PDB file of C-alpha atoms and ligand atoms in Angstrom:
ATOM      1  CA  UNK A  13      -5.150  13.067  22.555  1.00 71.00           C
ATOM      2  CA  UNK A  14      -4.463  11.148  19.470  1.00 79.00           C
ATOM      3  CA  UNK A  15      -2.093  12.876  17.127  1.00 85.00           C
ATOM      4  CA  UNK A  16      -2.986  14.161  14.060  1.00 94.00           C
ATOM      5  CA  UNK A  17      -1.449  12.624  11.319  1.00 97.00           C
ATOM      6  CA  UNK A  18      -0.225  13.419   7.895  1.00 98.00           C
ATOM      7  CA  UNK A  19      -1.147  10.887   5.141  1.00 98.00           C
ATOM      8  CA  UNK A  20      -0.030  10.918   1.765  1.00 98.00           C
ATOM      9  CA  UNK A  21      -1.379   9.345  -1.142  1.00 98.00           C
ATOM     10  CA  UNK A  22       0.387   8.743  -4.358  1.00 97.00           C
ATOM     11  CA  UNK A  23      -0.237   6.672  -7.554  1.00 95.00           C
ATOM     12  CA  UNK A  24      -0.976   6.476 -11.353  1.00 92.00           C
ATOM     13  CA  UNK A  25      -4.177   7.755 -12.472  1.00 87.00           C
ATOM     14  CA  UNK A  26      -7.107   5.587 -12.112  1.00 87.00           C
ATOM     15  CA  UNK A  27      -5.794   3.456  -8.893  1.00 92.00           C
ATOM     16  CA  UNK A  28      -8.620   4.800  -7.098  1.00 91.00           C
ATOM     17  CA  UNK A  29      -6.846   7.390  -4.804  1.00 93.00           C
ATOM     18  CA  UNK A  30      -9.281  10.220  -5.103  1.00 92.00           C
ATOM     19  CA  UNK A  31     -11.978   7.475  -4.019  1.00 93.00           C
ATOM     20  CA  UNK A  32      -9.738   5.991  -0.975  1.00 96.00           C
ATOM     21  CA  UNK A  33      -8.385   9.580  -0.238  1.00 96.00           C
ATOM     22  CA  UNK A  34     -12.011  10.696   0.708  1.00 94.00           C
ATOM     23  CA  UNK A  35     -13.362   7.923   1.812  1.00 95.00           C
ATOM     24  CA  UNK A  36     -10.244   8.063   4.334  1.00 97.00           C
ATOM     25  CA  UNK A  37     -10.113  11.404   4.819  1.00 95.00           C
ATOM     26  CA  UNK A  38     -14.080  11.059   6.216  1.00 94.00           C
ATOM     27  CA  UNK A  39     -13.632   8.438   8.100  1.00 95.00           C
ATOM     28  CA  UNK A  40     -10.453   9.904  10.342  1.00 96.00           C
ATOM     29  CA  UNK A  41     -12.230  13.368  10.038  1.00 94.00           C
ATOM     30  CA  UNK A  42      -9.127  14.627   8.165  1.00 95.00           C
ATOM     31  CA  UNK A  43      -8.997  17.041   5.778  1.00 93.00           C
ATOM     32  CA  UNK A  44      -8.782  15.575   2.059  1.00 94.00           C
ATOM     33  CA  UNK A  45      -6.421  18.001  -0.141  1.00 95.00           C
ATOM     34  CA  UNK A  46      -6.556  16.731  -3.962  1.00 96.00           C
ATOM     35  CA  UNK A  47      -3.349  18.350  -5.136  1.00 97.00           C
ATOM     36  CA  UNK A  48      -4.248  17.121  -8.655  1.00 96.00           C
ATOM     37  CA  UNK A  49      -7.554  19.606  -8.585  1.00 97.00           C
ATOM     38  CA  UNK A  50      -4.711  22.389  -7.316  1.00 98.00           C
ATOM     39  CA  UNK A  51      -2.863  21.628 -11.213  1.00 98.00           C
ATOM     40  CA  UNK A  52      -6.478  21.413 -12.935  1.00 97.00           C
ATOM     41  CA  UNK A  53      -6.723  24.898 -11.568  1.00 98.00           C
ATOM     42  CA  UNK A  54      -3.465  26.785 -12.591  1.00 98.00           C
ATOM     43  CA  UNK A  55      -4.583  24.710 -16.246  1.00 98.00           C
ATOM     44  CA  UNK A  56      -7.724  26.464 -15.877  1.00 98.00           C
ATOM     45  CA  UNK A  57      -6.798  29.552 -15.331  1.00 98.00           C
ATOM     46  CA  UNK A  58      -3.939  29.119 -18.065  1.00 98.00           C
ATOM     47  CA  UNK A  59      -6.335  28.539 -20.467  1.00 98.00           C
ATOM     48  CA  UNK A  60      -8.634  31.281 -19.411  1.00 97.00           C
ATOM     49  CA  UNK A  61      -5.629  33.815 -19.596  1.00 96.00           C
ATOM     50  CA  UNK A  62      -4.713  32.490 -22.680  1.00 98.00           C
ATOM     51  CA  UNK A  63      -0.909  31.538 -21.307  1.00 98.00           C
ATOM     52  CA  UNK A  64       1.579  29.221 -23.143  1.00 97.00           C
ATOM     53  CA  UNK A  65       1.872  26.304 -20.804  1.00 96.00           C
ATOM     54  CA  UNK A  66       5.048  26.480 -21.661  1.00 96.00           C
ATOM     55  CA  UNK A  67       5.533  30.067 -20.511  1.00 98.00           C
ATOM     56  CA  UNK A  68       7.237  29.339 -17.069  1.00 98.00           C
ATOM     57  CA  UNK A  69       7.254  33.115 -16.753  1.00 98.00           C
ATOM     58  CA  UNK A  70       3.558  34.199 -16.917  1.00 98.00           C
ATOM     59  CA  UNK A  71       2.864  30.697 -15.379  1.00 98.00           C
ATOM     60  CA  UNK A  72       4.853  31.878 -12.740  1.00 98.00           C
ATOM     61  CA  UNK A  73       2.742  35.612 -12.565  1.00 98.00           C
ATOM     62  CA  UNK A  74      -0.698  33.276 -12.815  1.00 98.00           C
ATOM     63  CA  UNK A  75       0.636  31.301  -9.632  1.00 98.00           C
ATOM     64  CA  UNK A  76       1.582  35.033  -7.520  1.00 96.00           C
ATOM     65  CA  UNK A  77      -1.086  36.067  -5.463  1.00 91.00           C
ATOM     66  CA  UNK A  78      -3.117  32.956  -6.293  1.00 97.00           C
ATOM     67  CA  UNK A  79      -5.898  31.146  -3.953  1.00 97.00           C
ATOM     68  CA  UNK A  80      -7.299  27.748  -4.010  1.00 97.00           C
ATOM     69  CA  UNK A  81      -9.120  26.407  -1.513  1.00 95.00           C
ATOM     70  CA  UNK A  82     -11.787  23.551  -0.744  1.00 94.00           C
ATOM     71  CA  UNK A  83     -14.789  23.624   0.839  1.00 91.00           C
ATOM     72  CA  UNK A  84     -17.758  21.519   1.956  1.00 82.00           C
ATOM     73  CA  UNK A  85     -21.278  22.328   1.503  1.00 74.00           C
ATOM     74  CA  UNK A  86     -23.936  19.468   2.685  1.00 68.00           C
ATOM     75  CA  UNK A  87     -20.772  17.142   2.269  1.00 68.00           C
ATOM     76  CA  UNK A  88     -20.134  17.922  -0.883  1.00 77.00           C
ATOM     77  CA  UNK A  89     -15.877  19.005  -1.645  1.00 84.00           C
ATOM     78  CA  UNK A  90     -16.104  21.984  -4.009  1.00 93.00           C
ATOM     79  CA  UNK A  91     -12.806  23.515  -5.506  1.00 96.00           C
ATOM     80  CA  UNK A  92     -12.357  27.212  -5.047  1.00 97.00           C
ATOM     81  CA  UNK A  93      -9.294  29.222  -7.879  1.00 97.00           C
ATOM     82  CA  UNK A  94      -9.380  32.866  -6.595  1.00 97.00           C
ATOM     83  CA  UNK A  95     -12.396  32.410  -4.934  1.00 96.00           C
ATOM     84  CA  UNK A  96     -14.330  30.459  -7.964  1.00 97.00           C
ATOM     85  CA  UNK A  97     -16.142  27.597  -7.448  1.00 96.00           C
ATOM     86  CA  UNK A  98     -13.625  25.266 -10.732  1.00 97.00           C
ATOM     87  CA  UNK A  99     -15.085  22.193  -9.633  1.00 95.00           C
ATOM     88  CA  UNK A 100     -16.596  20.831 -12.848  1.00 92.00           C
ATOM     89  CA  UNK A 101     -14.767  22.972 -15.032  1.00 95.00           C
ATOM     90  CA  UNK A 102     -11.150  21.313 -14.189  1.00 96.00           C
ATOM     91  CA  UNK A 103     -12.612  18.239 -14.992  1.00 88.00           C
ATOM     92  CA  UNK A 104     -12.738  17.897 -18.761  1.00 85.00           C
ATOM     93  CA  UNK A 105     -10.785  16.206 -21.083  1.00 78.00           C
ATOM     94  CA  UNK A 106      -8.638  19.081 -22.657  1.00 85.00           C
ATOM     95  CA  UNK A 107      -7.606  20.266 -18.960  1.00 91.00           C
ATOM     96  CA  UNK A 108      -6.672  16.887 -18.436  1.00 86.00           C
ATOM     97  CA  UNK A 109      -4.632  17.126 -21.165  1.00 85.00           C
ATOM     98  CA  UNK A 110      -3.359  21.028 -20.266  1.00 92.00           C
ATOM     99  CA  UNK A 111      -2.727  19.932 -16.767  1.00 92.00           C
ATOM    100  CA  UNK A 112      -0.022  17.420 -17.960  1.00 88.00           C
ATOM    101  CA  UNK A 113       1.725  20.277 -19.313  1.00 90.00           C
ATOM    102  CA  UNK A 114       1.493  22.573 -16.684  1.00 95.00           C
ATOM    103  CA  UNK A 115       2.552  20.586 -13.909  1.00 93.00           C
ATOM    104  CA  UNK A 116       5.512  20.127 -15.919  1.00 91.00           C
ATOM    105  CA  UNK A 117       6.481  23.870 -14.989  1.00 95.00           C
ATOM    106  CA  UNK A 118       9.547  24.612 -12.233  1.00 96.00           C
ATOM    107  CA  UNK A 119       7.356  27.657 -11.200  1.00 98.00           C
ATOM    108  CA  UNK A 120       3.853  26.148 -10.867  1.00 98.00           C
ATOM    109  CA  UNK A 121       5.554  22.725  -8.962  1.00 97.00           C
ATOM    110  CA  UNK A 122       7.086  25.279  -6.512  1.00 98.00           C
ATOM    111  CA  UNK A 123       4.009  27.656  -6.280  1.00 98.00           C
ATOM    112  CA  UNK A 124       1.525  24.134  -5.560  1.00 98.00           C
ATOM    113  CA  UNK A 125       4.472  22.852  -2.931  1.00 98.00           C
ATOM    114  CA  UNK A 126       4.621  25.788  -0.937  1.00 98.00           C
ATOM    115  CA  UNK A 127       0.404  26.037  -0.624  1.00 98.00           C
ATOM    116  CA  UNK A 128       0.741  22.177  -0.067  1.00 98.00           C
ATOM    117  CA  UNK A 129       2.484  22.345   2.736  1.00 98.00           C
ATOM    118  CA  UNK A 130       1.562  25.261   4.484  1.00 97.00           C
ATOM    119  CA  UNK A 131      -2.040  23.109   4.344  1.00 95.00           C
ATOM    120  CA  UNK A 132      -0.598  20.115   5.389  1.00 96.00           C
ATOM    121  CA  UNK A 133       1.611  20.797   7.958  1.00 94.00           C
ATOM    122  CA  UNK A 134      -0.653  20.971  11.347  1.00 94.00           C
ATOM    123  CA  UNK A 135      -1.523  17.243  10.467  1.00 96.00           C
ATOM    124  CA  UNK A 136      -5.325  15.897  10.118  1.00 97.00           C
ATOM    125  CA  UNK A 137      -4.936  15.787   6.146  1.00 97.00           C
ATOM    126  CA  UNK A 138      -4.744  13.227   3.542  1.00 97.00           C
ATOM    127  CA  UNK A 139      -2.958  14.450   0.897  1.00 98.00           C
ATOM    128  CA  UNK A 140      -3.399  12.519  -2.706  1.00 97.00           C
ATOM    129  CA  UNK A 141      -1.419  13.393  -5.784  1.00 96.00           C
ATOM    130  CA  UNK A 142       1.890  12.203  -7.560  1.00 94.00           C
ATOM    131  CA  UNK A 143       4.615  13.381  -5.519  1.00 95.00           C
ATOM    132  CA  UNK A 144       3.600  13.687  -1.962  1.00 97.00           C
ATOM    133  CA  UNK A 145       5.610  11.241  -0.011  1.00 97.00           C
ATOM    134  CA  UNK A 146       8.498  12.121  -2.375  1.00 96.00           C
ATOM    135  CA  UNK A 147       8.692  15.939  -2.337  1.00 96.00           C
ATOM    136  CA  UNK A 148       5.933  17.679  -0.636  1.00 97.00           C
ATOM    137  CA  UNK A 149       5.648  15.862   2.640  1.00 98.00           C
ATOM    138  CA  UNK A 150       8.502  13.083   2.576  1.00 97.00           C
ATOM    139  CA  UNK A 151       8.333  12.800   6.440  1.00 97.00           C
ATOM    140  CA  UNK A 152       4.761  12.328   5.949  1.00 98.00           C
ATOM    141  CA  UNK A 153       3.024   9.925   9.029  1.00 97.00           C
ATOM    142  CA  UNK A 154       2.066   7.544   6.691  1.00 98.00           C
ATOM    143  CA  UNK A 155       2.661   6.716   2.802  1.00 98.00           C
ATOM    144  CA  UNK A 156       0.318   4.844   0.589  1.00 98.00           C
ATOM    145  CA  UNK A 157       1.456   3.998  -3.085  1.00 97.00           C
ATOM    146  CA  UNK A 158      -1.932   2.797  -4.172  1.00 97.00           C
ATOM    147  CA  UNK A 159      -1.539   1.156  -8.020  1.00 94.00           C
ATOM    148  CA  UNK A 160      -3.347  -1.483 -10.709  1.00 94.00           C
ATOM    149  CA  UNK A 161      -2.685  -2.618 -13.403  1.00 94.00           C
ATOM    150  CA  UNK A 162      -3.038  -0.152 -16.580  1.00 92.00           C
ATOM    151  CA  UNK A 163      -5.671  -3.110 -18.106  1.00 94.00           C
ATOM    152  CA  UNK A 164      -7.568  -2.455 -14.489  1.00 94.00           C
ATOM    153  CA  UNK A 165      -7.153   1.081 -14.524  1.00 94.00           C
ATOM    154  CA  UNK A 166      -8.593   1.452 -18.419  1.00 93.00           C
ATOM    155  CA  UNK A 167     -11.052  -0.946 -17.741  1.00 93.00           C
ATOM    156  CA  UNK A 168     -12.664   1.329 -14.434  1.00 90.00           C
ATOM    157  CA  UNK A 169     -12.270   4.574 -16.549  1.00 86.00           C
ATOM    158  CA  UNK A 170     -14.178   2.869 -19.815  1.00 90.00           C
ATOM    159  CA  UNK A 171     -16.907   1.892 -17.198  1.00 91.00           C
ATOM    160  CA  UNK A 172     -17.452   5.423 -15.756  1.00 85.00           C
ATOM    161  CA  UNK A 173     -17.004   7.206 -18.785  1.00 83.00           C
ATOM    162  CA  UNK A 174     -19.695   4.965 -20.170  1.00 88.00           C
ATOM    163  CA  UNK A 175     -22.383   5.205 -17.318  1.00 89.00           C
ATOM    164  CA  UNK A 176     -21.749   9.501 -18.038  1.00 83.00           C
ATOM    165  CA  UNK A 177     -22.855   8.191 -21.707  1.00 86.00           C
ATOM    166  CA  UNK A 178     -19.347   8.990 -22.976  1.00 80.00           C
ATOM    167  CA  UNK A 179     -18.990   6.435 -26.370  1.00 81.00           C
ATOM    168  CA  UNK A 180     -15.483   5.585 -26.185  1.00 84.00           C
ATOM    169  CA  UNK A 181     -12.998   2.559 -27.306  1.00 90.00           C
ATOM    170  CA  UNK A 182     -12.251   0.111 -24.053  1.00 93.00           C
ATOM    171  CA  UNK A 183      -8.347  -0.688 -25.959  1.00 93.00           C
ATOM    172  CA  UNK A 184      -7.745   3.177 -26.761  1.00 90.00           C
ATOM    173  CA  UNK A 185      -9.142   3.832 -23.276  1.00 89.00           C
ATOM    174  CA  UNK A 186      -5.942   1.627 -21.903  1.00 91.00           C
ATOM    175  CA  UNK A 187      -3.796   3.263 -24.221  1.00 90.00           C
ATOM    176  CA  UNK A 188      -4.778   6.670 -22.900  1.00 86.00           C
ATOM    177  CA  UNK A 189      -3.822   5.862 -19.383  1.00 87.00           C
ATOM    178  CA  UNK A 190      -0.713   4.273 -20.312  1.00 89.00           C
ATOM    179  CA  UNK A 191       0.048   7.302 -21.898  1.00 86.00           C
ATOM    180  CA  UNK A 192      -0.702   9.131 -19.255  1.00 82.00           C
ATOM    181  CA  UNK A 193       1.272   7.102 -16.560  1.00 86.00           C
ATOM    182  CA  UNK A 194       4.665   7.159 -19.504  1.00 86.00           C
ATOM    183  CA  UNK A 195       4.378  11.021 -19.000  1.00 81.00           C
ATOM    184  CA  UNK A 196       3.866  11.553 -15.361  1.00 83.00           C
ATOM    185  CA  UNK A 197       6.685   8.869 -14.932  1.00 86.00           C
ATOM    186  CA  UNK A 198       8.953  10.656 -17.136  1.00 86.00           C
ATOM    187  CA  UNK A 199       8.669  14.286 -15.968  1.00 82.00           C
ATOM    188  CA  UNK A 200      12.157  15.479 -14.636  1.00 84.00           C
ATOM    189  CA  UNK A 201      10.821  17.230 -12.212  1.00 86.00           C
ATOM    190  CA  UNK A 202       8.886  15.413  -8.881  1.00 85.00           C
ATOM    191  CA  UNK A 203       7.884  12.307 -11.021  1.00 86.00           C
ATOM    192  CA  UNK A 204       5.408   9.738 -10.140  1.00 89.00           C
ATOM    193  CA  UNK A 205       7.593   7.765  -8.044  1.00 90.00           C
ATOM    194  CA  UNK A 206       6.859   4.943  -5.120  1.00 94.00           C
ATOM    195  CA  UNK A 207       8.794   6.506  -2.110  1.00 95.00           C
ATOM    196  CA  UNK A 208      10.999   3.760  -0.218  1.00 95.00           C
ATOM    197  CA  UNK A 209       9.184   3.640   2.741  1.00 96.00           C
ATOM    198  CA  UNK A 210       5.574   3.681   1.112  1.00 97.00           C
ATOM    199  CA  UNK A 211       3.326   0.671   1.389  1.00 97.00           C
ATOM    200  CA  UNK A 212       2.475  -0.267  -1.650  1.00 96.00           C
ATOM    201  CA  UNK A 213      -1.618  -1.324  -2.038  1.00 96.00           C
ATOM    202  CA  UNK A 214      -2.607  -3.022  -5.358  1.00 95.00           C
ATOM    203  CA  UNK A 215      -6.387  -2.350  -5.809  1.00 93.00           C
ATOM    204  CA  UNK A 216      -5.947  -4.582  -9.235  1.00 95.00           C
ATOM    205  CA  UNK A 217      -8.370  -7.489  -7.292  1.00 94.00           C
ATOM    206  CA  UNK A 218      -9.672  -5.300  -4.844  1.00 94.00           C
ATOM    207  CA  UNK A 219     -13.408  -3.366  -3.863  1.00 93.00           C
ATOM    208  CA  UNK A 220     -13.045  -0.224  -2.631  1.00 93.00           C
ATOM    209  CA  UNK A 221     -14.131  -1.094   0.943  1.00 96.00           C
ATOM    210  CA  UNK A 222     -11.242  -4.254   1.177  1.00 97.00           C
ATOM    211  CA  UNK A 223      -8.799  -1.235   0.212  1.00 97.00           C
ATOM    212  CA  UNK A 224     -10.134   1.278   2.979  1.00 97.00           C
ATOM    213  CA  UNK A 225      -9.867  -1.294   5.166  1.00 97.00           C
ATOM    214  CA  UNK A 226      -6.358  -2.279   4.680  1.00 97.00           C
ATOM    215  CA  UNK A 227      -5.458   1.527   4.831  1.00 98.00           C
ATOM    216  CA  UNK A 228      -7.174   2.138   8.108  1.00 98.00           C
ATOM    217  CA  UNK A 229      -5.536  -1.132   9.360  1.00 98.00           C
ATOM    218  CA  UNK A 230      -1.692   0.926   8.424  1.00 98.00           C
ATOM    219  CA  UNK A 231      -3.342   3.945  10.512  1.00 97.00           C
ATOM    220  CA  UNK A 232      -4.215   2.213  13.467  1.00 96.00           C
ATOM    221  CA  UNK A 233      -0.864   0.933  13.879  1.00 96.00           C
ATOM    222  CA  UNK A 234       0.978   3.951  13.248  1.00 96.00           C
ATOM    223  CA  UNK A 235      -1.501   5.554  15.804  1.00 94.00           C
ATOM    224  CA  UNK A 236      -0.473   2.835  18.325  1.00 94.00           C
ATOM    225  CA  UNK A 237       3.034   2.389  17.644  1.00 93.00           C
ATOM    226  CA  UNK A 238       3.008   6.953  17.771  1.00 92.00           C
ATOM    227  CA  UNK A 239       0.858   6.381  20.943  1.00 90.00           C
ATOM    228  CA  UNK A 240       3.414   3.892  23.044  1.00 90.00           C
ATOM    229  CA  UNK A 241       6.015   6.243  22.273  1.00 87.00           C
ATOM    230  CA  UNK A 242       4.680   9.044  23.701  1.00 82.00           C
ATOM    231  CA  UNK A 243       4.134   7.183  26.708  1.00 78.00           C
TER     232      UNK A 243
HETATM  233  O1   DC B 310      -4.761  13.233 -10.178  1.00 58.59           O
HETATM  234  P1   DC B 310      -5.208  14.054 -11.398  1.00 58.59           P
HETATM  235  O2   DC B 310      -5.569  13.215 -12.587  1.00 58.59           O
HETATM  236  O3   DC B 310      -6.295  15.026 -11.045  1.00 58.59           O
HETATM  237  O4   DC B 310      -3.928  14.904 -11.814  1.00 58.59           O
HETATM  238  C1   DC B 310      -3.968  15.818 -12.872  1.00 58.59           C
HETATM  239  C2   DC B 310      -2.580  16.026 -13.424  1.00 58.59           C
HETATM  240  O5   DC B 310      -1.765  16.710 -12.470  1.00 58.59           O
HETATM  241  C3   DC B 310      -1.818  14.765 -13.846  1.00 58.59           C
HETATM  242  O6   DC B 310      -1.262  14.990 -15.141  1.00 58.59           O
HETATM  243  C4   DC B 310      -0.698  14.633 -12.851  1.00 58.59           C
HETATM  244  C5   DC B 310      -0.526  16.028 -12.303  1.00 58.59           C
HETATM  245  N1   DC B 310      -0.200  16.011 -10.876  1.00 58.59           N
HETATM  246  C6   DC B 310       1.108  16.199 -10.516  1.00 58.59           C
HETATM  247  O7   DC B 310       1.966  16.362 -11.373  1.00 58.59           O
HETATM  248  N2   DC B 310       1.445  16.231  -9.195  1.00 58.59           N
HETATM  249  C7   DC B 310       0.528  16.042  -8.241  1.00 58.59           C
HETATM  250  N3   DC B 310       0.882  16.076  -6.948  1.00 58.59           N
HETATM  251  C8   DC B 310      -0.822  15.830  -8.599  1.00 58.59           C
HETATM  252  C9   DC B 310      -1.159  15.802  -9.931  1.00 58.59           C
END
């Protein structure tokens, strides 16, 4: 029997991961764990409790006790925060921006590790978020550090926010996720980082199904190089 790997996926926003991290995850018939949906959620609930996000304290109280789950429904991944479908809710713009803040706290990075792992560590998961090969799983099977340019990156968020009918600036678009990478670089605590033994996957010129491809190419030969070992 093959063995069930553990696959994480890091990168700036907008490289794509949440795409490839499905897409993977389905066709290995892994289980896909957004850990950025697990921060949207503590933000959620932050907001809803009315909590500084700069309260590491009752951050800390939020994060006791708390569930988050995901489920699928007709193929569909739905978030679950104590048992509440989030889903939609964690994905506007001021969570975005509440999230940043949030995931900045020493209690809600160690609350999110700990529920990371116990999740990941039976294998059969593709994990996708900032720090996974780094901190949460850095003897992970497999590491992906899937980037793009900032100019690509801006340029695929402009073009989705404008097919949702979102009116928006293509220049302050790249700015924003600039912005955004500067901060989640910067963080003292588990920043964005490329760990050493990741392999690194520009999607700058690349579809979607030319980076799955590649990917699945890396897990084939892991699964054959894990395979003659075991034999
Ligand atoms: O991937 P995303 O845009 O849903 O992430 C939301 C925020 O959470 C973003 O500011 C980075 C942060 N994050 C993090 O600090 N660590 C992770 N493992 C995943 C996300």
């Amino acid at each position: 029997m093959k063995k069930k790997l553990i696959i994480a996926i890091d990168g700036p926003s907008g490289a794509g991961k949440s795409t490839l991290s499905k897409a993977l995850a389905r066709q290995l018939d892994y289980l896909n764990i957004d850990t950025g949906a697990m921060y949207r959620s503590v933000a959620l609930l932050a907001q809803q409790w009315g909590i500084n996000p700069h309260d590491d304290a009752a951050l800390k109280k939020l994060c006791t006790g708390l569930s988050i789950n995901f489920v699928y429904n007709d193929g569909l991944g739905k978030v679950l925060a104590n048992g509440v479908d989030v889903s939609e809710q964690i994905r506007t713009p001021d969570i975005s921006l509440l999230t940043a803040q949030v995931a900045a706290s020493p209690s809600v990075r160690d609350a999110m590790l700990r529920m990371q792992r116990e999740m990941g560590t039976g294998g059969g998961v593709v994990l996708e978020g900032r720090d996974i090969g780094t901190v949460v799983f850095p003897y992970a099977d497999i590491k992906f550090f899937l980037s793009a340019t900032a100019e690509a990156r801006g340029q695929r968020r402009y073009a989705e926010l404008l097919s949702q009918g979102v009116a928006i600036d293509l220049q302050q678009t790249i700015a924003d996720v600039a912005a955004r990478d500067a901060a989640d670089t910067a963080r003292t605590l588990a920043p964005l980082m490329q760990a050493d033994d990741a392999v690194l996957v520009d999607s700058t010129q690349l579809s979607i199904d030319e980076v799955l491809k590649k990917m699945l190419a890396v897990v084939k030969d892991k699964e054959t190089e894990l395979a003659a070992k075991r034999e």
